[in-house]
C-alpha positions as a Python dict, from the first residue, in 0.01 Angstrom:
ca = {
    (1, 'X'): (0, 0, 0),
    (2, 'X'): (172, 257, 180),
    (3, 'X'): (184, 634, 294),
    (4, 'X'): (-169, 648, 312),
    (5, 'X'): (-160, 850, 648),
    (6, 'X'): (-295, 861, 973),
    (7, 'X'): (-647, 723, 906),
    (8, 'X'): (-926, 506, 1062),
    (9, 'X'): (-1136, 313, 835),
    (10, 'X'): (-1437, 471, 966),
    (11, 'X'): (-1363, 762, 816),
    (12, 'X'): (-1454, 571, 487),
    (13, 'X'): (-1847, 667, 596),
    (14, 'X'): (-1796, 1026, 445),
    (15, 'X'): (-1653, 890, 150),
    (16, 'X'): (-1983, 638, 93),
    (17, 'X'): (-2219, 903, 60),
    (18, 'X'): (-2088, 1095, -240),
    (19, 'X'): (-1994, 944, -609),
    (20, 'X'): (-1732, 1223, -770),
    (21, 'X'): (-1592, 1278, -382),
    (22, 'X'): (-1528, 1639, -441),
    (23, 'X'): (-1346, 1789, -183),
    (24, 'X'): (-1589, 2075, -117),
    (25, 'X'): (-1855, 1910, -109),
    (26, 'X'): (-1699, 1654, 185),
    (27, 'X'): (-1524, 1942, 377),
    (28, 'X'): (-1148, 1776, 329),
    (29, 'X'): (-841, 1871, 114),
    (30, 'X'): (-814, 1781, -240),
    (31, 'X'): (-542, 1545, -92),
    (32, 'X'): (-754, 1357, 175),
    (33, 'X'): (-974, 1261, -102),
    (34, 'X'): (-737, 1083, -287),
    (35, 'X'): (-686, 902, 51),
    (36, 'X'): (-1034, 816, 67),
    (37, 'X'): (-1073, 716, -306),
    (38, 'X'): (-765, 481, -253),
    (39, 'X'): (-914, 338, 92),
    (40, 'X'): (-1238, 281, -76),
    (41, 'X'): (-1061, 78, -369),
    (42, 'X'): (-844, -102, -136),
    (43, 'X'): (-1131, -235, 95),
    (44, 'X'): (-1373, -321, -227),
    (45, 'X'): (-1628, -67, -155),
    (46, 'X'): (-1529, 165, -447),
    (47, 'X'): (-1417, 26, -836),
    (48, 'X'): (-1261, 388, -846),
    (49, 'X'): (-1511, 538, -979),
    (50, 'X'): (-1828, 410, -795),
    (51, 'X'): (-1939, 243, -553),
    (52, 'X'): (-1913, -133, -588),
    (53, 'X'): (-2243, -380, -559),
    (54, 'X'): (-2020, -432, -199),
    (55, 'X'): (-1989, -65, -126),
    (56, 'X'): (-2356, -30, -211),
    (57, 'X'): (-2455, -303, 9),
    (58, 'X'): (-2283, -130, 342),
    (59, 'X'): (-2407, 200, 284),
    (60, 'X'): (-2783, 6, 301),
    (61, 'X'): (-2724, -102, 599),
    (62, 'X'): (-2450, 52, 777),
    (63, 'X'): (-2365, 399, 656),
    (64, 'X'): (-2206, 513, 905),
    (65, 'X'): (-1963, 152, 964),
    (66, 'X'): (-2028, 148, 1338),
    (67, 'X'): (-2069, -257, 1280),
    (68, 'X'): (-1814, -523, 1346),
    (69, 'X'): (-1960, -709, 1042),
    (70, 'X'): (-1847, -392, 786),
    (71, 'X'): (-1542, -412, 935),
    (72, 'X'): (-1483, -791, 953),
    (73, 'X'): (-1527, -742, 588),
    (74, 'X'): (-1317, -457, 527),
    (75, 'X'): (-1014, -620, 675),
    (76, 'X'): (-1087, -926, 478),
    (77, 'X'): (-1090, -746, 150),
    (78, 'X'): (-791, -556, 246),
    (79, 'X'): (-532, -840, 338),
    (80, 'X'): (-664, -996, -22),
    (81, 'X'): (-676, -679, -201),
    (82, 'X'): (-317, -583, -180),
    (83, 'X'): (-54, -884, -217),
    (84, 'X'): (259, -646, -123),
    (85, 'X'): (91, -443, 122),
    (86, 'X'): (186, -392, 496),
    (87, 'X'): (-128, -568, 628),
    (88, 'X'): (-37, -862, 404),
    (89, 'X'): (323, -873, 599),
    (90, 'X'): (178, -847, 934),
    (91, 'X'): (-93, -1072, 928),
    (92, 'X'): (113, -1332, 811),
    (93, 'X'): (295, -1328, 1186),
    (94, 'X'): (208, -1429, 1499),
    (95, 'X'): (389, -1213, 1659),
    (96, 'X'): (669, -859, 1514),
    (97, 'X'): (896, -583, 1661),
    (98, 'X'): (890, -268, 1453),
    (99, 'X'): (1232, -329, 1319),
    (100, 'X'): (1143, -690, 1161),
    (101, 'X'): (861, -518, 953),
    (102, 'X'): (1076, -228, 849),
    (103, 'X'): (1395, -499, 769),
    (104, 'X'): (1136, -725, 572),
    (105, 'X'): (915, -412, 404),
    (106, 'X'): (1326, -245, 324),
    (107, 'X'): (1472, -578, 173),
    (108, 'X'): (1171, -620, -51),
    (109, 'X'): (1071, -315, -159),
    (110, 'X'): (1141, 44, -248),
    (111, 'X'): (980, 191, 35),
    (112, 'X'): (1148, 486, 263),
    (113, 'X'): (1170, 417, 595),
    (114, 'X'): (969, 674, 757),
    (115, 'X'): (703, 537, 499),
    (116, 'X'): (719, 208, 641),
    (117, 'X'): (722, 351, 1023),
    (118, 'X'): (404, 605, 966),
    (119, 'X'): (177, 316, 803),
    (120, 'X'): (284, 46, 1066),
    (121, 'X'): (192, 303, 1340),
    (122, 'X'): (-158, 340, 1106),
    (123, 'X'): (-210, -61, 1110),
    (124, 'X'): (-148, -42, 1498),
    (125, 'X'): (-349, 228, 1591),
    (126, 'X'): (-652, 36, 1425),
    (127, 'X'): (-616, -277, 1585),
    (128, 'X'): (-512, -245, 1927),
    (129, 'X'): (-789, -258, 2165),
    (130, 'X'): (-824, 86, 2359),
    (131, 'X'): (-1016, 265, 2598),
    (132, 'X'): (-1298, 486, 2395),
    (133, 'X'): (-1685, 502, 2334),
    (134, 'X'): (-1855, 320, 2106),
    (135, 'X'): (-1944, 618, 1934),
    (136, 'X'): (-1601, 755, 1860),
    (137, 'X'): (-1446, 695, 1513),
    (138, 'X'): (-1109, 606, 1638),
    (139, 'X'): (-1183, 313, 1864),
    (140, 'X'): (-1006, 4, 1687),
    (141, 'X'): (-1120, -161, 1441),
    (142, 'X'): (-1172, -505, 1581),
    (143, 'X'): (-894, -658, 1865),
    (144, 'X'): (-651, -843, 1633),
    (145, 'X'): (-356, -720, 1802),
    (146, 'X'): (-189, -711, 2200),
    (147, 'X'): (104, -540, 2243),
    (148, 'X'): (365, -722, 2506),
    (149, 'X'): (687, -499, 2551),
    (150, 'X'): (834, -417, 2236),
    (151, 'X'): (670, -725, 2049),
    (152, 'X'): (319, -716, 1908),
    (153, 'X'): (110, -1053, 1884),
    (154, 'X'): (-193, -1096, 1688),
    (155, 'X'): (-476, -1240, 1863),
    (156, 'X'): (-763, -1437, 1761),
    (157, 'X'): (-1076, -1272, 1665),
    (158, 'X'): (-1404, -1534, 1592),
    (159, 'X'): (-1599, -1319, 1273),
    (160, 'X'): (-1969, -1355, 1237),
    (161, 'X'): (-2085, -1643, 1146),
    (162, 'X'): (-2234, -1550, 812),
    (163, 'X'): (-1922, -1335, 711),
    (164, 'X'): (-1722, -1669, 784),
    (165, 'X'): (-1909, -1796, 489),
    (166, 'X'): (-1890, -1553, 285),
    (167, 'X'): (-1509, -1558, 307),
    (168, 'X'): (-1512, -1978, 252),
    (169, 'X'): (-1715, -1892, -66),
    (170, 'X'): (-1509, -1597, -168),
    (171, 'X'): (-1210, -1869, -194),
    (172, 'X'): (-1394, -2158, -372),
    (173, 'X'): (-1174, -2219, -693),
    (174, 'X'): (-1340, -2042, -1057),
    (175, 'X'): (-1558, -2350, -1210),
    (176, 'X'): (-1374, -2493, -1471),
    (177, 'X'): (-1538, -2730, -1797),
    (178, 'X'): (-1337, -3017, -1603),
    (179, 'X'): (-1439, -2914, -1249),
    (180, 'X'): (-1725, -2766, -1106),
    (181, 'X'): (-1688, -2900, -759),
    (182, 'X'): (-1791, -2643, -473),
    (183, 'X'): (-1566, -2746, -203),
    (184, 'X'): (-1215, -2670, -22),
    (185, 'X'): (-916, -2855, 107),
    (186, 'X'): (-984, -2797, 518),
    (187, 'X'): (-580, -2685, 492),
    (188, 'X'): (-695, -2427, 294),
    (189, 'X'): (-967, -2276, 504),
    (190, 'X'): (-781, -2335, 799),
    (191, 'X'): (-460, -2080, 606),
    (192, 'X'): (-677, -1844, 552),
    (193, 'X'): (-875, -1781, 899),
    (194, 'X'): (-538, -1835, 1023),
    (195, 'X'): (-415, -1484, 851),
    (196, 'X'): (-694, -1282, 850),
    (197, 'X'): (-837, -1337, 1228),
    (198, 'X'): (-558, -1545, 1366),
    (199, 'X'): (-778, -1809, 1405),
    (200, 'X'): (-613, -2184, 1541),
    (201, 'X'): (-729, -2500, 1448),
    (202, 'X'): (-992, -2550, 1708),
    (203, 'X'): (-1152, -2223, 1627),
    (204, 'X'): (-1174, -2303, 1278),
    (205, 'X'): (-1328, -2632, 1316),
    (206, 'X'): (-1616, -2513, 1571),
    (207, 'X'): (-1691, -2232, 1282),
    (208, 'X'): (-1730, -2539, 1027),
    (209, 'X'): (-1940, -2758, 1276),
    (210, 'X'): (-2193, -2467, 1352),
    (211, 'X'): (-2177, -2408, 941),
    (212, 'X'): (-2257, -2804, 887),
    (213, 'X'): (-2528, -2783, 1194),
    (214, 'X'): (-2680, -2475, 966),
    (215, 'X'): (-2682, -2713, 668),
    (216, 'X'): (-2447, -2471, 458),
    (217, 'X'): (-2142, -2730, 420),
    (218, 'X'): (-2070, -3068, 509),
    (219, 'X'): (-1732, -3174, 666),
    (220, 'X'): (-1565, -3431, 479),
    (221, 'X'): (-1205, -3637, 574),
    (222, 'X'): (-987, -3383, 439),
    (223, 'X'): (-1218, -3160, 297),
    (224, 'X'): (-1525, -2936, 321),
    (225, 'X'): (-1827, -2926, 28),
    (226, 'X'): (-2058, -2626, 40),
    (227, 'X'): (-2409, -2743, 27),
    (228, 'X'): (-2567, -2351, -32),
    (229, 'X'): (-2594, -2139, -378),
    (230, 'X'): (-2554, -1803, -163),
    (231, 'X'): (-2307, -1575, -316),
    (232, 'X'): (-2040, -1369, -106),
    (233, 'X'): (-2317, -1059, -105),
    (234, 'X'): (-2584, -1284, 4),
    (235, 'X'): (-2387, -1402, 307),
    (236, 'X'): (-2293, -1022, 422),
    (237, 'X'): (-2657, -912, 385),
    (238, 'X'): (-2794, -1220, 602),
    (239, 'X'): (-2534, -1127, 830),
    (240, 'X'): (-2688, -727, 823),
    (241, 'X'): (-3059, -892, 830),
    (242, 'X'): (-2982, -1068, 1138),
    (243, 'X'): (-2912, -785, 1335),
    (244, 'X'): (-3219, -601, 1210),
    (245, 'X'): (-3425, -910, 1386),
}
């Protein structure tokens, strides 16, 4: 993923209420729609064509994406979306300076420099916690990252409960003729908040406890069995219906 410019994910609200995205018809160059059609593929809300049954779901119930759960989810789909992207690299660390992302982005992949620099700026922008109303479009996304000096640390950030789920049934293995089992290594779960939400170990297992108090998994030695049917959508909606309460 890169030079997709100076953009806040928000912005992806204009793109969720049109199908062909032509540019007169959003009020944006022909060029900042093929920004928005690649956001919208990168955080699963658009195939590239359409909306996805995803993309449908959040324009339901939050069309304008003024809800941490939307964007819990967005960054979730992102980081698994893209394998070589920038997010990927950074969200991998616990803590960066500018020039180990451009030396690790430079050494790996064809990627100019000022590239590099303009869509780590992007990441930062959307992630560090700053001073603005809850109305404006360019608050951050959610506080996953602290700057200290010239380093930048990622900090833990506890998702909703029901998008928690969703993302431990997103990861359950494809059923197999040989194996059908519905249930993950704790190592595994544990990797995975780890890198999306910086999660540590503690966090992880309070998430799994309140999950196992809710009856939706049971915690097992070194392992965790999911004890629900509900599908990735079905978790994300409860998570939507709960606020509507």
């Amino acid at each position: 993923m890169k030079n997709y410019g100076a953009f806040n994910l928000r912005h992806l609200a204009k793109g969720l209420k049109y199908n062909n995205l032509k540019p007169e018809e959003l009020g944006i160059t022909a060029n900042q729609v093929k920004v928005l059609k690649s956001w919208l593929k990168l955080t699963g809300l658009s195939n590239g064509k359409k909306l996805t049954p995803l993309g449908s779901l959040i324009k339901a119930h939050d069309r304008f994406l003024e809800e941490n759960i939307t964007m819990e989810v967005m960054h979730y789909k992102i980081l698994t979306y893209d394998q070589d992207s920038i997010w990927r690299l950074v969200f991998s660390l616990s803590d960066f300076d500018k020039q180990y992302i451009l030396k690790e982005l430079s050494g790996l992949y064809e990627f100019k420099s000022d590239l590099i620099v303009a869509d780590l700026n992007v990441l930062l922008n959307m992630y560090i916690p700053k001073i603005a109303k809850k109305e404006s479009m360019n608050r951050a996304l959610l506080p996953l990252i602290r700057k200290q000096g010239d380093f930048y640390c990622k900090r833990e950030y506890k998702p909703n409960i029901w998008v928690a789920l969703a993302i431990i049934i997103d990861n359950l293995p494809e059923p197999t003729l040989d194996n059908n089992a519905s249930w993950l290594e704790f190592n595994t779960i544990y990797s995975t908040f780890k890198n999306v939400f910086g999660l540590e170990y503690r966090t992880v297992e309070d998430i799994l406890y309140k999950l196992e108090n809710m009856g939706f998994v049971k915690i097992r030695k070194s392992h965790i069995e999911i004890s629900c049917n509900y599908t990735f959508l079905d978790c994300i909606e409860k998570a939507y219906k709960e606020l509507e309460v």
